[in-house]
CSV table of C-alpha atoms in Angstrom, one decimal:
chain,number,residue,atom,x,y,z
A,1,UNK,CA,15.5,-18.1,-9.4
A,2,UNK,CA,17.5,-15.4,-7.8
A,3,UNK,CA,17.4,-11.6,-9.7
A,4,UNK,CA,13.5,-11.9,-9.8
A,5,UNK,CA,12.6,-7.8,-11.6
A,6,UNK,CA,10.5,-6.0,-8.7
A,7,UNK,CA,7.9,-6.1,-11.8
A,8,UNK,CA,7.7,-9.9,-11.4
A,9,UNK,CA,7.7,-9.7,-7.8
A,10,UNK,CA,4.7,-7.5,-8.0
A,11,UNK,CA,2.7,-8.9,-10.2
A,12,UNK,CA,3.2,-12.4,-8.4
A,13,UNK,CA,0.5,-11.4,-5.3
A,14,UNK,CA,-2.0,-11.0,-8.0
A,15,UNK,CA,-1.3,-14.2,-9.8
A,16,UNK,CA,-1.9,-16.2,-6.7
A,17,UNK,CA,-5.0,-14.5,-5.7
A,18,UNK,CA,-6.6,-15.3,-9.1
A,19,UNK,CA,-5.2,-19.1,-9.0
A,20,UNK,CA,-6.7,-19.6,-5.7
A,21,UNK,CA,-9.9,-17.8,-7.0
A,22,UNK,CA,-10.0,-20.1,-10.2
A,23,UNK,CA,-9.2,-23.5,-7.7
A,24,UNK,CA,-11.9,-22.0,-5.3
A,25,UNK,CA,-14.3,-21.9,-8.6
A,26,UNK,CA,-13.4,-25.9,-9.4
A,27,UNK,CA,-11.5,-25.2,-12.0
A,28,UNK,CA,-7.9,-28.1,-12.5
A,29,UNK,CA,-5.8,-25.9,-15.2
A,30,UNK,CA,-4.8,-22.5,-16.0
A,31,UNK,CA,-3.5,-20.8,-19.2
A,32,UNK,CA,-0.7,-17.8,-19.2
A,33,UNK,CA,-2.9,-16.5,-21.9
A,34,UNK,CA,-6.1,-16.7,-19.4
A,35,UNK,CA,-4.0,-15.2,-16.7
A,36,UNK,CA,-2.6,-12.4,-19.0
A,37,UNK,CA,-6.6,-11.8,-20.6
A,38,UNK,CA,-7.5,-10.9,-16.7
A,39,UNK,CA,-4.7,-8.8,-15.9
A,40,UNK,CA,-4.9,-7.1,-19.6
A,41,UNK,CA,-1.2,-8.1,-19.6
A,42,UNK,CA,1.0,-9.4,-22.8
A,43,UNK,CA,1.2,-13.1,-22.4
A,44,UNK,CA,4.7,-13.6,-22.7
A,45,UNK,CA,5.7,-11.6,-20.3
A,46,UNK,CA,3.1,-14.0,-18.2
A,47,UNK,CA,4.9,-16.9,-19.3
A,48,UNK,CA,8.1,-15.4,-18.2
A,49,UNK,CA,7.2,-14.4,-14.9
A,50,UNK,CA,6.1,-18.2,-14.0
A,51,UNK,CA,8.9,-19.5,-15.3
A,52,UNK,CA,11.1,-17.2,-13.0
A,53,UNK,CA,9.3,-18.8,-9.9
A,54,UNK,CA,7.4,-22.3,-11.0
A,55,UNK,CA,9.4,-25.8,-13.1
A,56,UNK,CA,5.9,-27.0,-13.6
A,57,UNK,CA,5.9,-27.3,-17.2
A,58,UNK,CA,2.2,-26.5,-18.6
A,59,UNK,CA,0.2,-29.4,-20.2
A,60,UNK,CA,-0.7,-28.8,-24.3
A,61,UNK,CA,-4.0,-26.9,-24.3
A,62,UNK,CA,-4.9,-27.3,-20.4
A,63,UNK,CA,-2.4,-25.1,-19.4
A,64,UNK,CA,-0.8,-24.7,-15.8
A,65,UNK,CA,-1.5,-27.5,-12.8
A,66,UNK,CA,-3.1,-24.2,-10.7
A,67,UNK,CA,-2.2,-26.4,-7.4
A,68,UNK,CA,1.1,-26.6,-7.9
A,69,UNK,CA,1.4,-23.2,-9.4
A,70,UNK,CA,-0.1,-21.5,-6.3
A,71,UNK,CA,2.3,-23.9,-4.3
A,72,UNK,CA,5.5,-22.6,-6.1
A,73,UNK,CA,4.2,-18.5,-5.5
A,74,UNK,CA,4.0,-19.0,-2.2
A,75,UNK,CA,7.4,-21.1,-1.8
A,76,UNK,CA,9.2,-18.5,-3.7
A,77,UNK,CA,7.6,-15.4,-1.7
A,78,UNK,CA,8.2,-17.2,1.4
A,79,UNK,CA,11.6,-18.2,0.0
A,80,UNK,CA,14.6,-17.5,2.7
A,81,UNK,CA,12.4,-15.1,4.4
A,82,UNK,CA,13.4,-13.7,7.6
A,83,UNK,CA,10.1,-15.2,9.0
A,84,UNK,CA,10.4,-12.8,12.3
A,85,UNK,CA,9.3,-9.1,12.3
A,86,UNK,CA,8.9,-6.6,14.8
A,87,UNK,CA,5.9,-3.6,14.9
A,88,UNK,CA,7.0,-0.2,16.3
A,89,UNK,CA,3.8,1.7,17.5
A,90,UNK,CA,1.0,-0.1,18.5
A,91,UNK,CA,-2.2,2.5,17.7
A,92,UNK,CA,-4.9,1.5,15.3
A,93,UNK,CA,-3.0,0.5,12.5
A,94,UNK,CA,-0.1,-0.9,14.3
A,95,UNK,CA,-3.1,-3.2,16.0
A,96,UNK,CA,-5.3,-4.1,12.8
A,97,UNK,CA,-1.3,-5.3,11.5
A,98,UNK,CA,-0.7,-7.3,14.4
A,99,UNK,CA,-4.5,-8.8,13.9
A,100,UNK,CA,-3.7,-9.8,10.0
A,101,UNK,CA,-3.4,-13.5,9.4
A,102,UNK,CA,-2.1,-13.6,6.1
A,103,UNK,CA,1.5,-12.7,6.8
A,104,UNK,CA,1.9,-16.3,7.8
A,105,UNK,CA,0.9,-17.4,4.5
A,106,UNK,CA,4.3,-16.1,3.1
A,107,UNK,CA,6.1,-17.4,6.0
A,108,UNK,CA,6.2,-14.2,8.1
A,109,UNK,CA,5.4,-13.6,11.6
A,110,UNK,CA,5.0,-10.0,14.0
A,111,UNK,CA,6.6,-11.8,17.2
A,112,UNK,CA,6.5,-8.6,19.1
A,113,UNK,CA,5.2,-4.8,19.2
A,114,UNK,CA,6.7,-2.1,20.4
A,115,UNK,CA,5.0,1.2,21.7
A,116,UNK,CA,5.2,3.7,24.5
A,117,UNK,CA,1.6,3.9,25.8
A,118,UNK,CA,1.8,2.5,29.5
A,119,UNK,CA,-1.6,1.4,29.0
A,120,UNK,CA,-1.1,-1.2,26.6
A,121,UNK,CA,3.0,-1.7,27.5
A,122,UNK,CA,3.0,-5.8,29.3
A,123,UNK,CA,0.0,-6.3,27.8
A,124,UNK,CA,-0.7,-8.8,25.1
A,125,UNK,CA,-2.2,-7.4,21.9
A,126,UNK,CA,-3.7,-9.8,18.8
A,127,UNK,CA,-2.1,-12.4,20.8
A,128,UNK,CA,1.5,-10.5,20.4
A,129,UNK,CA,3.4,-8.8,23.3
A,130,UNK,CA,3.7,-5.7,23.5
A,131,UNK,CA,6.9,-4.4,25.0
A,132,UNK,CA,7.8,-0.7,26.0
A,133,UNK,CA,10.6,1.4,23.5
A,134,UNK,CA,13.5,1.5,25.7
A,135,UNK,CA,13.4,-3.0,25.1
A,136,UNK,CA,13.5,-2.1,21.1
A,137,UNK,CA,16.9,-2.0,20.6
A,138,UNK,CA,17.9,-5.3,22.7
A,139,UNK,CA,15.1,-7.0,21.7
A,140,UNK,CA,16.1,-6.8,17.9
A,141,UNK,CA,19.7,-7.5,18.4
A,142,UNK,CA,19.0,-10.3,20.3
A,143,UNK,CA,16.5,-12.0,18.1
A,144,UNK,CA,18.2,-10.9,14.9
A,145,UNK,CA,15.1,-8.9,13.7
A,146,UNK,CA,15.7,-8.0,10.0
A,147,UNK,CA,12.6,-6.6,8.9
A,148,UNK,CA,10.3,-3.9,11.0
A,149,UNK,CA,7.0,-2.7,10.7
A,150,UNK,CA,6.8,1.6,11.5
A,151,UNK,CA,3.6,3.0,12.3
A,152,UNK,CA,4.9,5.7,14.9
A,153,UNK,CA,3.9,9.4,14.2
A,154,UNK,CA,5.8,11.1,12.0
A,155,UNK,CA,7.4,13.2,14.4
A,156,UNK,CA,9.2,10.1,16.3
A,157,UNK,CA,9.6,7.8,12.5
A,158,UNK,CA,13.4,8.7,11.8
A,159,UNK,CA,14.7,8.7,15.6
A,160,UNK,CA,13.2,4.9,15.7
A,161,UNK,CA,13.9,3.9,12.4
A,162,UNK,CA,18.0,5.2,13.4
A,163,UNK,CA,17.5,2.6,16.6
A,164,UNK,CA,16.6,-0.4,14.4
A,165,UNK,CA,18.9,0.5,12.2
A,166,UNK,CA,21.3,0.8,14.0
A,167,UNK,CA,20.5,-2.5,15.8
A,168,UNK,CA,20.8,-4.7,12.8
A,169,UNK,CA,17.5,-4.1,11.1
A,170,UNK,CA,17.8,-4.3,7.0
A,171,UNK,CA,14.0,-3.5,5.6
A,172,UNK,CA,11.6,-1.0,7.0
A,173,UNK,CA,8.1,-1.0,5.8
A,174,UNK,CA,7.4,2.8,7.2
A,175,UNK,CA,3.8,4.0,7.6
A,176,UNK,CA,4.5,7.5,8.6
A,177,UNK,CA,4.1,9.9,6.5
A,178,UNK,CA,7.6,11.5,6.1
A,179,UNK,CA,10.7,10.6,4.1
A,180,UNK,CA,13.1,8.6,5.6
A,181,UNK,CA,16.9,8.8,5.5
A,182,UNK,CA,18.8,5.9,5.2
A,183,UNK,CA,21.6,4.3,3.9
A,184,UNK,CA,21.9,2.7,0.7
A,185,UNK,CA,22.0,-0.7,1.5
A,186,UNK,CA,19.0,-0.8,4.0
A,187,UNK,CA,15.0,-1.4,1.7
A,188,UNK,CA,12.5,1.0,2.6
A,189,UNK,CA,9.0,0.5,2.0
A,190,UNK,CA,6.9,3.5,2.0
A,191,UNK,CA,3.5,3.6,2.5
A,192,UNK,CA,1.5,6.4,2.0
A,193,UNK,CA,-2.4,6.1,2.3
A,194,UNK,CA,-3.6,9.8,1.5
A,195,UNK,CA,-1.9,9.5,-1.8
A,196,UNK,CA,-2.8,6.3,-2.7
A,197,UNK,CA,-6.1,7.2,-2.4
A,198,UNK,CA,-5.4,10.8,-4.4
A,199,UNK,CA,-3.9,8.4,-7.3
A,200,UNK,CA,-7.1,6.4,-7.2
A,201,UNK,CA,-9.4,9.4,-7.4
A,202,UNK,CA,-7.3,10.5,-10.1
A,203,UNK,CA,-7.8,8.1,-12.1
A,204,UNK,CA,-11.0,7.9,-11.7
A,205,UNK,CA,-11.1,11.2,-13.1
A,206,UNK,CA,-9.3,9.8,-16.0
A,207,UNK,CA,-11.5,7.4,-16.8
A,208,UNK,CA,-14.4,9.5,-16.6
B,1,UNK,CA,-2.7,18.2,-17.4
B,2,UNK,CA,-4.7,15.3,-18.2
B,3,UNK,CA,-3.4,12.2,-19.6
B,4,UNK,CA,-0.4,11.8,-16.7
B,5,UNK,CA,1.4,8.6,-16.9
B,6,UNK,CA,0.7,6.0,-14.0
B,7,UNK,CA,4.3,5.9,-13.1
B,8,UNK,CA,4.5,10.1,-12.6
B,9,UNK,CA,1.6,9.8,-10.5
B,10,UNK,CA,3.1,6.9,-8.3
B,11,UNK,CA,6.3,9.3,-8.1
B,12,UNK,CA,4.4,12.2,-6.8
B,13,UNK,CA,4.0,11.4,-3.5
B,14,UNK,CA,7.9,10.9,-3.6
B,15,UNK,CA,8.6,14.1,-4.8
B,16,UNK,CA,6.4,16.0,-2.5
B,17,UNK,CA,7.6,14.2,0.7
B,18,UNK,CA,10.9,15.0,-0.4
B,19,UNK,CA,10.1,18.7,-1.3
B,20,UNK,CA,8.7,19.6,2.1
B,21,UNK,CA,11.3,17.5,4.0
B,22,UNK,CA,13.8,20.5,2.1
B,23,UNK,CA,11.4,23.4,2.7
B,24,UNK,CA,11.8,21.9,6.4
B,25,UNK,CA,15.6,22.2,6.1
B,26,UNK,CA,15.1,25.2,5.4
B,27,UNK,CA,16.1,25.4,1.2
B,28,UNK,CA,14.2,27.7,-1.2
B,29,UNK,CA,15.2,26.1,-4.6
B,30,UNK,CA,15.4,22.1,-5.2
B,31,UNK,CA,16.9,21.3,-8.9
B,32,UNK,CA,15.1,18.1,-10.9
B,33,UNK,CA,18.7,16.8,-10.3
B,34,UNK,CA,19.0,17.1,-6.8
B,35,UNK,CA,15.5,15.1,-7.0
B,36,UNK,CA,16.7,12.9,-9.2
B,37,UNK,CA,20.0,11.9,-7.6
B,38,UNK,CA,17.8,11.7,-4.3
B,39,UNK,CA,15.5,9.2,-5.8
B,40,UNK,CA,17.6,7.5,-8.3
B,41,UNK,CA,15.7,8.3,-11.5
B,42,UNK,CA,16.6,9.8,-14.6
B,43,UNK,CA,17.1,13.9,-14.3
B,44,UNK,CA,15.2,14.2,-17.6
B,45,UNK,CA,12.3,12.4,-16.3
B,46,UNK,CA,12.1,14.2,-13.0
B,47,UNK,CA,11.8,17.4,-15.1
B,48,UNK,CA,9.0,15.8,-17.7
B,49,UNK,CA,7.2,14.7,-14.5
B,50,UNK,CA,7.6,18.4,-13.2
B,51,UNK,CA,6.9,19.9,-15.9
B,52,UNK,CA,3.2,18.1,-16.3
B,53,UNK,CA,1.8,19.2,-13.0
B,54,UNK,CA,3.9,22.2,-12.9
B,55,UNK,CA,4.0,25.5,-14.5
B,56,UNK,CA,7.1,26.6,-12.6
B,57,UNK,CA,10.5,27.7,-14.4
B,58,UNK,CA,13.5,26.9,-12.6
B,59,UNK,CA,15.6,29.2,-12.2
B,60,UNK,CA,19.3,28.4,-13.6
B,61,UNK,CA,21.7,27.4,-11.2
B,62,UNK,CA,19.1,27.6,-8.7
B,63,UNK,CA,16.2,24.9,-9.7
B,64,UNK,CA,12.2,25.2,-8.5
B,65,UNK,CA,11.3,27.5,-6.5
B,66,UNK,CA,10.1,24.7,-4.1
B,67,UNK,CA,6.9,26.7,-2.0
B,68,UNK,CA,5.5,26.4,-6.0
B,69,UNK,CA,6.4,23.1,-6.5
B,70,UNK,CA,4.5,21.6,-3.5
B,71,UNK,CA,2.0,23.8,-4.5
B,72,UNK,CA,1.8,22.7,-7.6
B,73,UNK,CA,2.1,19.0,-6.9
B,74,UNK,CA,-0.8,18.8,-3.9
B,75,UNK,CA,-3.1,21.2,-6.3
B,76,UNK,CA,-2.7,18.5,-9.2
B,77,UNK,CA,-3.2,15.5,-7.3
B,78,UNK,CA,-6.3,17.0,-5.7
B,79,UNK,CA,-7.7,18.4,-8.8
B,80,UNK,CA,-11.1,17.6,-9.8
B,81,UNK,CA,-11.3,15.6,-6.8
B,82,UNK,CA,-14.2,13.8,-5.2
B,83,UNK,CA,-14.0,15.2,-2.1
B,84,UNK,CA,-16.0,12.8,-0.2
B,85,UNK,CA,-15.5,9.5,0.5
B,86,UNK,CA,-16.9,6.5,3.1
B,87,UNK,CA,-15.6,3.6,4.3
B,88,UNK,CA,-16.7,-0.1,4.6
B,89,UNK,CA,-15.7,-1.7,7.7
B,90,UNK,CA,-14.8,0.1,10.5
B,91,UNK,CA,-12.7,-2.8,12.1
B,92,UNK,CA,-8.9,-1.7,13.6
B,93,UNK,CA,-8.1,-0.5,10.3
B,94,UNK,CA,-11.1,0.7,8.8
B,95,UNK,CA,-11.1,3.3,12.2
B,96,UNK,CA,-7.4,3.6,11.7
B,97,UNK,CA,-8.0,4.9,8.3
B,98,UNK,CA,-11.1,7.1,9.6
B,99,UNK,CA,-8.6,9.0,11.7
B,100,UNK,CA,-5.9,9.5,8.9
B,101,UNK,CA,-5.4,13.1,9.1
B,102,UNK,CA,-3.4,13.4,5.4
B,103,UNK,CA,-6.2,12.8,3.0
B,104,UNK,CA,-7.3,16.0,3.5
B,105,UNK,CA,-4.0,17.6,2.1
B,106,UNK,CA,-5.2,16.4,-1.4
B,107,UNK,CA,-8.7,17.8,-0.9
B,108,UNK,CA,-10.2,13.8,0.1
B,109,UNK,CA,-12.6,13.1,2.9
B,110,UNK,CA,-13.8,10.1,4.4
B,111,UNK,CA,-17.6,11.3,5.5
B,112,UNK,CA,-19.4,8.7,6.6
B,113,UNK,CA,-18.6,4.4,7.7
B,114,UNK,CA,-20.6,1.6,7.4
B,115,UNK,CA,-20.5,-1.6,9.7
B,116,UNK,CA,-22.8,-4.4,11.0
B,117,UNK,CA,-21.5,-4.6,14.4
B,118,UNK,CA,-24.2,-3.0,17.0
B,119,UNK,CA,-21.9,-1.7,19.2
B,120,UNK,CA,-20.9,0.7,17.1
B,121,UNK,CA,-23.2,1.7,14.7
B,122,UNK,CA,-24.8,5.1,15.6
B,123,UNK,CA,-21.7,6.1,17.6
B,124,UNK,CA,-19.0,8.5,15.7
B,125,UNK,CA,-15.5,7.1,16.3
B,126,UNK,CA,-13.0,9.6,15.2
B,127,UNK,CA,-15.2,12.3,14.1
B,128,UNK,CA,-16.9,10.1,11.5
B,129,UNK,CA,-20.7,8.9,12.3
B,130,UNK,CA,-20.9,5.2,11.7
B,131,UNK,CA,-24.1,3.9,10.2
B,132,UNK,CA,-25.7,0.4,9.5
B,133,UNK,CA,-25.0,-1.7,6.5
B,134,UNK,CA,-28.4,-1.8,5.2
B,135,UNK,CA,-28.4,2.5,5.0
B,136,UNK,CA,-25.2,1.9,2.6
B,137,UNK,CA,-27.0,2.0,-0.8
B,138,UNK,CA,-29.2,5.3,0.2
B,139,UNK,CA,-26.1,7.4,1.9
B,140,UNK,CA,-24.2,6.2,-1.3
B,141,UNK,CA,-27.0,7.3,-4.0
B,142,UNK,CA,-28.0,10.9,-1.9
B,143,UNK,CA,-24.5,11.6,-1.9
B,144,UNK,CA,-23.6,10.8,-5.1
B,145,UNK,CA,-20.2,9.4,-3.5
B,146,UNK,CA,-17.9,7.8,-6.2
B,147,UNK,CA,-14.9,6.2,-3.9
B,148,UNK,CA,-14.8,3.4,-1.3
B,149,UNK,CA,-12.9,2.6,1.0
B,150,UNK,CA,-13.7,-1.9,1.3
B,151,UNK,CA,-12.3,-2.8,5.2
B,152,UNK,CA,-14.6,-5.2,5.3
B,153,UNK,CA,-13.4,-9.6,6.0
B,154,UNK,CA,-12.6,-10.8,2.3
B,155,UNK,CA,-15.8,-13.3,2.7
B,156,UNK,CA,-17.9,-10.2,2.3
B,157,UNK,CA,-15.8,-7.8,0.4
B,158,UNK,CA,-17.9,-9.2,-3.4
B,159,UNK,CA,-21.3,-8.8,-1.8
B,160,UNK,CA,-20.3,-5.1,-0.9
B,161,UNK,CA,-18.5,-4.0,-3.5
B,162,UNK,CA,-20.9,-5.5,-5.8
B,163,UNK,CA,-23.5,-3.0,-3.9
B,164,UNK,CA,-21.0,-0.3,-4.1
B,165,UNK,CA,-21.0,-0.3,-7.7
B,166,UNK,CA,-24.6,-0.4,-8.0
B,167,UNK,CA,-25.1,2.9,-5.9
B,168,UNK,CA,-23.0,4.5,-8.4
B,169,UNK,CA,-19.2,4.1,-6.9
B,170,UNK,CA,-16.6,4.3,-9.4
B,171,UNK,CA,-13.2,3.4,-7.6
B,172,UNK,CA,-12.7,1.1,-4.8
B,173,UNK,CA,-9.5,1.2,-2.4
B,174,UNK,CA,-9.8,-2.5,-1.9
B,175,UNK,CA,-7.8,-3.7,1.5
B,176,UNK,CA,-9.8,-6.6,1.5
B,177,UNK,CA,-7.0,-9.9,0.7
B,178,UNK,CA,-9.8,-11.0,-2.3
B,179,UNK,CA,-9.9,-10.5,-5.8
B,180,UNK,CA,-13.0,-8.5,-6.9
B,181,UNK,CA,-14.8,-9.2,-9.7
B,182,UNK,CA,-16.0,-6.0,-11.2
B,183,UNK,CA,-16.6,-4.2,-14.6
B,184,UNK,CA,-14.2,-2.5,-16.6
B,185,UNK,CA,-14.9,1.2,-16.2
B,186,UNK,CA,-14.5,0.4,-12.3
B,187,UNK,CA,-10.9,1.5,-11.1
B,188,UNK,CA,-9.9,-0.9,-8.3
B,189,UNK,CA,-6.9,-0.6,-6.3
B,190,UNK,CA,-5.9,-3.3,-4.6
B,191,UNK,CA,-3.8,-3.5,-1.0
B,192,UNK,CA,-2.4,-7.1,0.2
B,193,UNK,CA,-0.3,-6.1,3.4
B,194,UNK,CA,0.9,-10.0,3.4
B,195,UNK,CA,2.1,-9.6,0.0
B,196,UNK,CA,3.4,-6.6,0.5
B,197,UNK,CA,6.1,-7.6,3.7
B,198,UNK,CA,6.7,-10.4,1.8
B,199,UNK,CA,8.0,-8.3,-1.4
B,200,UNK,CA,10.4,-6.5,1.1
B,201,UNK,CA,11.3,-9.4,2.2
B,202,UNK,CA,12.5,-10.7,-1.1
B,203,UNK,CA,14.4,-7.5,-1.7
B,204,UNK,CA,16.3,-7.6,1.6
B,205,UNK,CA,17.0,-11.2,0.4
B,206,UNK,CA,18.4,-10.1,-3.2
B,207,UNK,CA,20.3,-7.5,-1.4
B,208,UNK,CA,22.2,-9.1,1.0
């Protein structure tokens, strides 16, 4: 279950949502040809991709057990996870993260926030403490943070990101709208909302 | 220009981040393989992704002249765009979105946001004015708005969309952790922060 393609990995959020969409609706048994009808994907790769994460074996005509399929998702994305992650910059989107409940669902947990806005620093925020900069570096050492959350400005995303870095941290999932550097062996997520929404209004275009 | 592959578009962003990080350095020319090494694609696909937003010759030995390039690259991706936008649910990251200053780099702007919570509605947060849910179908049709932005709790997110798509919207940036139900000329895209750190998570995993 190890080399899982970053395909698989993607598609795998969808799946679940679907299966707990078709349990929600009453429904016992999915097929990989129903799933790969929805997602207009080929059905074999379907079958391959639950394979790579679920044993359950499907049942002649019925198809898929969907509780134990969602089960198996969720065990595999939550699978070995570092369940504790930190937030650098606590503003409006560092908050509405700190808010969202369904990190826990794959086994994952903000335990802290950093940010340098004395107005908020000691404070709790979402229910999550909010500690000032200069703690980041300790904090992650000490804990053994692996994964952080960046929503700083741009201006200030390398410096921090060098800090956690440099404190142990192996995945970023970066905000800010500016291109890392980093070495090779640390995962960088980039997230960049003005262009995902240009892609979606170009395909809209597309389409139309 | 038209048919572009979803895979160039999704590597747009990339290039451009990258491109002004350079003009920041203080370069003039970038080559597709400097790019290419950079991101670790393919050199000939850098230059068939250049080339189909692009009308810029390199210049040998040299590469792009890279002013052009960015040029180039933020005039494709906000060609033909819709230019306005509103927003559904103006929670912590519905108003962290309102205040996102990059959409307008690719010619997108979020005009007007929609929630049910009193305290708000009729204020502006962010420069945005934030209206009622019940005005959403009207603002919708007068405009003639074709995007959404759906911030809205994943109990409501159908109900909304599914009025959405009545007033005439055409894509949906969906941050709501459901799967919508909608037609087929509809373009959805779908955000699932949870799924999302948990992705990275798997790939610090298969890394180390």
């Amino acid at each position: 279950m190890n080399q899982i393609s970053d395909e698989t990995i993607k598609r795998l959020p969808n799946y679940l949502r679907y299966l707990e969409k078709l349990q929600k609706d009453g429904e016992t048994y999915a097929s990989s040809a129903d799933i790969a009808l929805y997602f207009k994907l080929n059905p074999v790769a379907v079958r391959k991709d639950l394979a790579a994460v679920s044993s359950c074996a499907g049942v002649p005509k019925k198809g898929f057990l969907i509780e134990s399929l969602i089960d198996d998702i969720i065990l595999y994305m939550g699978l070995n996870n570092n369940n504790q992650v930190v937030l650098v910059g606590a503003g409006k989107l560092g908050q509405a993260l700190l808010g969202y409940k369904s990190f826990k669902k794959f086994g994952l947990e903000i335990i802290a926030a950093f940010d340098n806005n004395p107005l908020i620093v000691g404070k709790k925020i979402m229910g999550k403490p909010i500690f000032a900069m200069n703690k980041l570096e300790k904090v992650i050492e000490k804990m053994e943070i692996k994964i952080a959350i960046v929503c700083v400005p741009k201006e200030s995303a390398q410096e921090v990101v060098d800090v956690l870095i440099k404190a142990g941290v192996k995945g970023i999932w970066n905000f800010a709208p500016t291109q890392l550097k980093v070495s090779d062996e640390i995962v960088i997520k980039q997230e960049d909302m003005a262009a995902s929404l240009a892609i979606l209004s170009q395909k809209i275009n597309q389409k139309n």
